[in-house]
Structure formats: C-alpha cells, structure tokens
Tab-separated table of C-alpha atoms and ligand atoms in Angstrom:
chain	number	residue	atom	x	y	z
A	196	UNK	CA	116.772	119.247	109.559
A	197	UNK	CA	116.024	121.993	112.010
A	198	UNK	CA	115.311	120.786	115.561
A	199	UNK	CA	112.895	120.200	117.171
A	200	UNK	CA	111.082	118.235	114.532
A	201	UNK	CA	108.194	115.938	113.789
A	202	UNK	CA	108.580	112.923	111.526
A	203	UNK	CA	105.492	111.063	110.402
A	204	UNK	CA	106.048	107.517	109.224
A	205	UNK	CA	103.464	106.576	106.590
A	206	UNK	CA	104.277	102.866	107.132
A	207	UNK	CA	102.161	100.787	104.749
A	208	UNK	CA	98.819	102.213	105.776
A	209	UNK	CA	96.239	102.291	103.015
A	210	UNK	CA	95.520	105.934	103.854
A	211	UNK	CA	99.193	106.731	103.286
A	212	UNK	CA	100.167	104.876	100.124
A	213	UNK	CA	99.705	105.571	96.432
A	214	UNK	CA	97.756	108.724	95.563
A	215	UNK	CA	96.826	109.063	99.240
A	216	UNK	CA	100.516	109.298	100.168
A	217	UNK	CA	100.878	112.339	97.933
A	218	UNK	CA	97.740	113.985	99.311
A	219	UNK	CA	98.769	113.306	102.898
A	220	UNK	CA	102.279	114.610	102.285
A	221	UNK	CA	100.749	117.815	100.889
A	222	UNK	CA	98.877	118.288	104.157
A	223	UNK	CA	102.186	117.972	106.016
A	224	UNK	CA	103.740	120.512	103.675
A	225	UNK	CA	100.836	122.906	104.258
A	226	UNK	CA	101.260	122.682	108.041
A	227	UNK	CA	105.018	123.153	107.718
A	228	UNK	CA	104.510	126.220	105.542
A	229	UNK	CA	101.818	127.750	107.721
A	230	UNK	CA	103.677	127.250	110.995
A	231	UNK	CA	107.355	127.174	110.052
A	232	UNK	CA	107.636	123.841	111.890
A	233	UNK	CA	110.188	121.246	110.888
A	234	UNK	CA	108.170	118.297	109.563
A	235	UNK	CA	109.315	115.301	107.537
A	236	UNK	CA	107.548	112.243	106.163
A	237	UNK	CA	108.797	108.685	105.716
A	238	UNK	CA	107.060	107.008	102.808
A	239	UNK	CA	106.927	103.649	101.086
A	240	UNK	CA	109.621	103.217	98.433
A	241	UNK	CA	107.044	102.870	95.694
A	242	UNK	CA	105.707	106.329	96.531
A	243	UNK	CA	109.036	108.035	97.140
A	244	UNK	CA	109.492	109.710	93.774
A	245	UNK	CA	105.887	110.905	93.516
A	246	UNK	CA	105.962	112.368	97.010
A	247	UNK	CA	109.357	114.026	96.548
A	248	UNK	CA	108.109	115.664	93.357
A	249	UNK	CA	104.891	116.838	94.993
A	250	UNK	CA	106.133	118.495	98.182
A	251	UNK	CA	108.854	120.733	99.480
A	252	UNK	CA	109.492	119.131	102.856
A	253	UNK	CA	112.074	116.463	103.758
A	254	UNK	CA	111.007	113.043	102.533
A	255	UNK	CA	112.543	109.871	103.913
A	256	UNK	CA	112.696	106.326	102.626
A	257	UNK	CA	111.544	103.816	105.237
A	258	UNK	CA	114.651	101.653	104.750
A	259	UNK	CA	117.703	101.241	102.537
A	260	UNK	CA	119.980	98.254	101.974
A	261	UNK	CA	123.759	98.580	102.228
A	262	UNK	CA	124.446	97.855	98.560
A	263	UNK	CA	125.687	99.750	95.525
A	264	UNK	CA	124.725	99.419	91.867
A	265	UNK	CA	124.954	95.862	90.542
A	266	UNK	CA	123.478	92.429	91.090
A	267	UNK	CA	121.162	93.113	93.999
A	268	UNK	CA	117.669	92.105	92.927
A	269	UNK	CA	114.995	93.469	95.223
A	270	UNK	CA	117.330	95.639	97.264
A	271	UNK	CA	116.770	99.305	97.971
A	272	UNK	CA	119.804	101.230	96.764
A	273	UNK	CA	120.858	104.298	98.735
A	274	UNK	CA	122.095	106.003	95.556
A	275	UNK	CA	118.764	105.497	93.844
A	276	UNK	CA	116.908	106.777	96.888
A	277	UNK	CA	119.155	109.832	96.871
A	278	UNK	CA	118.561	110.312	93.146
A	279	UNK	CA	114.807	110.625	93.749
A	280	UNK	CA	115.520	113.756	95.758
A	281	UNK	CA	114.807	112.072	99.092
A	282	UNK	CA	116.327	113.762	102.113
A	283	UNK	CA	117.167	110.680	104.126
A	284	UNK	CA	116.162	107.292	105.372
A	285	UNK	CA	114.745	105.652	108.442
A	286	UNK	CA	116.609	102.531	109.435
A	287	UNK	CA	116.007	99.657	111.829
A	288	UNK	CA	112.362	100.445	112.504
A	289	UNK	CA	110.794	98.001	114.959
A	290	UNK	CA	108.834	96.633	111.992
A	291	UNK	CA	112.007	96.186	109.903
A	292	UNK	CA	114.888	95.509	112.259
A	293	UNK	CA	118.387	94.826	110.991
A	294	UNK	CA	121.088	92.777	112.668
A	295	UNK	CA	124.004	94.844	113.922
A	296	UNK	CA	126.478	94.301	111.089
A	297	UNK	CA	123.894	95.088	108.457
A	298	UNK	CA	122.710	98.145	110.351
A	299	UNK	CA	126.255	99.465	110.699
A	300	UNK	CA	126.800	99.039	106.967
A	301	UNK	CA	123.444	100.594	106.140
A	302	UNK	CA	124.290	103.711	108.170
A	303	UNK	CA	127.617	103.938	106.362
A	304	UNK	CA	126.024	103.408	102.938
A	305	UNK	CA	123.401	106.050	103.634
A	306	UNK	CA	126.104	108.477	104.700
A	307	UNK	CA	128.100	107.751	101.536
A	308	UNK	CA	124.985	108.508	99.498
A	309	UNK	CA	124.487	111.725	101.505
A	310	UNK	CA	121.227	110.571	103.011
A	311	UNK	CA	120.294	111.825	106.472
A	312	UNK	CA	119.802	108.871	108.820
A	313	UNK	CA	117.217	108.401	111.541
A	314	UNK	CA	117.918	105.073	113.193
A	315	UNK	CA	115.318	103.468	115.422
A	316	UNK	CA	116.092	101.656	118.659
A	317	UNK	CA	113.691	99.815	120.924
A	318	UNK	CA	115.482	100.667	124.171
A	319	UNK	CA	117.833	103.373	125.480
A	320	UNK	CA	120.564	100.733	125.800
A	321	UNK	CA	120.195	99.797	122.134
A	322	UNK	CA	120.290	103.497	121.257
A	323	UNK	CA	123.538	103.929	123.174
A	324	UNK	CA	125.173	101.243	121.042
A	325	UNK	CA	123.747	102.549	117.762
A	326	UNK	CA	124.887	106.104	118.406
A	327	UNK	CA	128.488	104.917	118.083
A	328	UNK	CA	127.792	104.048	114.463
A	329	UNK	CA	127.189	107.671	113.580
A	330	UNK	CA	123.526	108.133	112.693
A	331	UNK	CA	122.264	111.707	112.416
A	332	UNK	CA	119.387	111.047	114.808
A	333	UNK	CA	118.228	108.137	116.941
A	334	UNK	CA	114.549	107.421	117.502
A	335	UNK	CA	113.730	105.389	120.599
A	336	UNK	CA	110.367	103.644	120.412
A	337	UNK	CA	109.245	101.069	122.990
A	338	UNK	CA	107.710	98.401	120.700
A	339	UNK	CA	104.880	97.555	123.086
A	340	UNK	CA	103.529	101.117	122.787
A	341	UNK	CA	103.703	101.365	118.987
A	342	UNK	CA	100.285	101.794	117.439
A	343	UNK	CA	98.641	102.026	120.847
A	344	UNK	CA	96.622	104.671	122.629
A	345	UNK	CA	99.122	105.521	125.349
A	346	UNK	CA	102.193	107.494	124.393
A	347	UNK	CA	105.801	106.935	125.327
A	348	UNK	CA	105.654	110.402	126.899
A	349	UNK	CA	102.971	109.341	129.361
A	350	UNK	CA	103.706	105.626	129.794
A	351	UNK	CA	107.484	105.779	129.652
A	352	UNK	CA	108.924	109.168	130.598
A	353	UNK	CA	111.832	107.337	132.224
A	354	UNK	CA	112.627	105.789	128.830
A	355	UNK	CA	113.029	109.284	127.394
A	356	UNK	CA	115.151	110.474	130.326
A	357	UNK	CA	117.379	107.393	130.145
A	358	UNK	CA	117.773	107.754	126.389
A	359	UNK	CA	118.711	111.438	126.653
A	360	UNK	CA	121.277	110.487	129.310
A	361	UNK	CA	122.823	107.802	127.098
A	362	UNK	CA	122.559	109.405	123.683
A	363	UNK	CA	122.928	113.070	124.573
A	364	UNK	CA	120.863	116.082	123.592
A	365	UNK	CA	120.105	117.160	120.022
A	366	UNK	CA	120.228	113.590	118.751
A	367	UNK	CA	117.147	111.944	120.106
A	368	UNK	CA	113.631	111.503	118.812
A	369	UNK	CA	111.080	109.450	120.677
A	370	UNK	CA	107.986	107.736	119.448
A	371	UNK	CA	105.172	105.223	120.010
A	372	UNK	CA	101.620	106.243	120.694
A	373	UNK	CA	102.287	109.961	120.248
A	374	UNK	CA	98.987	111.657	119.485
A	375	UNK	CA	98.844	115.293	120.586
A	376	UNK	CA	100.603	118.428	121.710
A	377	UNK	CA	100.888	117.248	125.301
A	378	UNK	CA	102.814	114.157	124.183
A	379	UNK	CA	105.173	116.368	122.190
A	380	UNK	CA	105.572	118.858	125.034
A	381	UNK	CA	106.425	116.157	127.568
A	382	UNK	CA	108.948	114.546	125.218
A	383	UNK	CA	110.693	117.853	124.584
A	384	UNK	CA	110.633	118.856	128.240
A	385	UNK	CA	112.454	115.611	129.047
A	386	UNK	CA	115.199	116.421	126.536
A	387	UNK	CA	114.071	114.850	123.272
A	388	UNK	CA	114.511	116.845	120.067
A	389	UNK	CA	111.344	115.696	118.407
A	390	UNK	CA	108.919	112.870	117.826
A	391	UNK	CA	108.409	110.047	115.365
A	392	UNK	CA	104.818	108.961	114.967
A	393	UNK	CA	102.405	107.277	112.609
A	394	UNK	CA	98.869	106.225	113.548
A	395	UNK	CA	98.011	109.433	115.410
A	396	UNK	CA	98.190	111.301	112.112
A	397	UNK	CA	97.570	108.618	109.503
A	398	UNK	CA	94.422	107.221	111.082
A	399	UNK	CA	92.994	110.599	112.050
A	400	UNK	CA	89.795	111.837	110.402
A	401	UNK	CA	91.465	115.223	110.070
A	402	UNK	CA	95.259	114.867	109.789
A	403	UNK	CA	95.642	118.631	109.269
A	404	UNK	CA	94.146	119.419	112.700
A	405	UNK	CA	96.193	116.727	114.397
A	406	UNK	CA	99.381	118.039	112.816
A	407	UNK	CA	98.552	121.597	113.859
A	408	UNK	CA	98.014	120.370	117.417
A	409	UNK	CA	101.287	118.412	117.416
A	410	UNK	CA	103.170	121.432	116.110
A	411	UNK	CA	101.759	123.509	118.972
A	412	UNK	CA	103.645	121.150	121.283
A	413	UNK	CA	106.974	122.069	119.710
A	414	UNK	CA	106.714	125.363	121.606
B	11	LIG	O1	107.541	104.985	113.236
B	11	LIG	C1	106.628	105.482	114.142
B	11	LIG	C2	105.914	104.431	114.832
B	11	LIG	O2	106.502	103.214	114.990
B	11	LIG	C3	105.072	104.844	115.955
B	11	LIG	O3	103.831	104.460	115.552
B	11	LIG	O4	101.429	104.544	115.450
B	11	LIG	O5	102.588	104.478	117.664
B	11	LIG	O6	102.691	106.532	116.283
B	11	LIG	P1	102.561	105.036	116.281
C-alpha cells in the first residue's frame, strides 16, 4: 500500500459487521476515491468476502492462523483469506495476541499466501523484536489508550519516537485513541507512516466526515 496510510479496524463492533460492514467500507472507498488517500479496512472474517466484493480498497482480515488446507477445524486459513481477494491481514492485535512462535509462523504463512502483513505490538521494544520476523508494517498501540479519548499522538509521543528509532522509517503505524487530523499530523511528524484506528471512525455519527478530517492530516 502507498504510504502514508490509514487503516480502520472494524473489530467486532455492531456498526461494522454484517450489512453495516459493507456500507461502512463503501464510505471508506468513497473517501479514498475523492481524496486519493491510501485507506484500508480490517474486517471480521465472516464479512471478508462481502466487503472485498463491494469495494475497491485494500481489505484486511483481522487475523490468520499459521495452517494450510487440512484438518484444522475453526482455523482461519491464509490461502482461503487470499482467495477471497483480501489484500492482507492484521496479526497480533492487542485483542488477539499470539505467542512468539505462533506469531512468527503466522507472518511466514501470510507471506507464503501473498498476504500483506500489519503486525501489532504493544510497545516499541516488542515492535523491535517483531520487525526481525519480516512483517510488511508494524503497528504500535499502547493497550491502555485503545478505545479511549486520548490519542497515542498526544499521550505518548515518546512511544512513537522510540518506535521509529527501533523499527525505522516507512514501516511503522501507530494507533490507540486516534480521532482527528491533529492526531494523524502529530504521528506523521514524529516519523510514523500512518495510523491504525477503530472507535474514532466506527462510533462516529458521521464516519465520512471523520475520515475526511483524518485524511487531511496525511498532508
Ligand atoms: O486496531 C485499532 C485499535 O486497537 C485502536 O482502537 O478505538 O483506540 O482507535 P481505537
């Protein structure tokens, strides 16, 4: 994906699942088309195929398991995710963390399936370790700020600076509490290449306006 970018994680919010996931994804597509901004969405597995068919922006699974075809009841197969037309996968979100061995294998499996990987880390130090495993992007999100009113940009600028120092430029997204253009601007000015967010868009009365405002922060 072109940097800088905005990824919106639909999580399992009611406003962002089922038919609402498709409608919300279409709003993201509209903003991407109107502004030329790089915007992706990470949707629930159940909605993946419907969303991929409905929009022409990168769509991510929220997780994959490091397994191939076979006896793996309940697992999320990277090859099947790829076959939907999905662009990539989030991995290791704070709400779905994987132990190191499994995460390493999941990154490898996603790569084998030609899925773009955005791997979450809760600290810059964790990000430094994960970057060795070859993800396409790392997203650092302090867990205590996720879903809150104060953004990582305002409450933890040093987290962004540290992460850029450890991970390098052009590889880092930041997230947690991101709500508006100022949050995006600060993150980018500190060296991040984009933001990962959820509630700021999903819970908004007018997601289109919020997305337009966030995009303005990309510069
Ligand atoms: O995946 C993004 C997320 O964890 C941040 O959530 O609601 O703080 O933007 P939120």
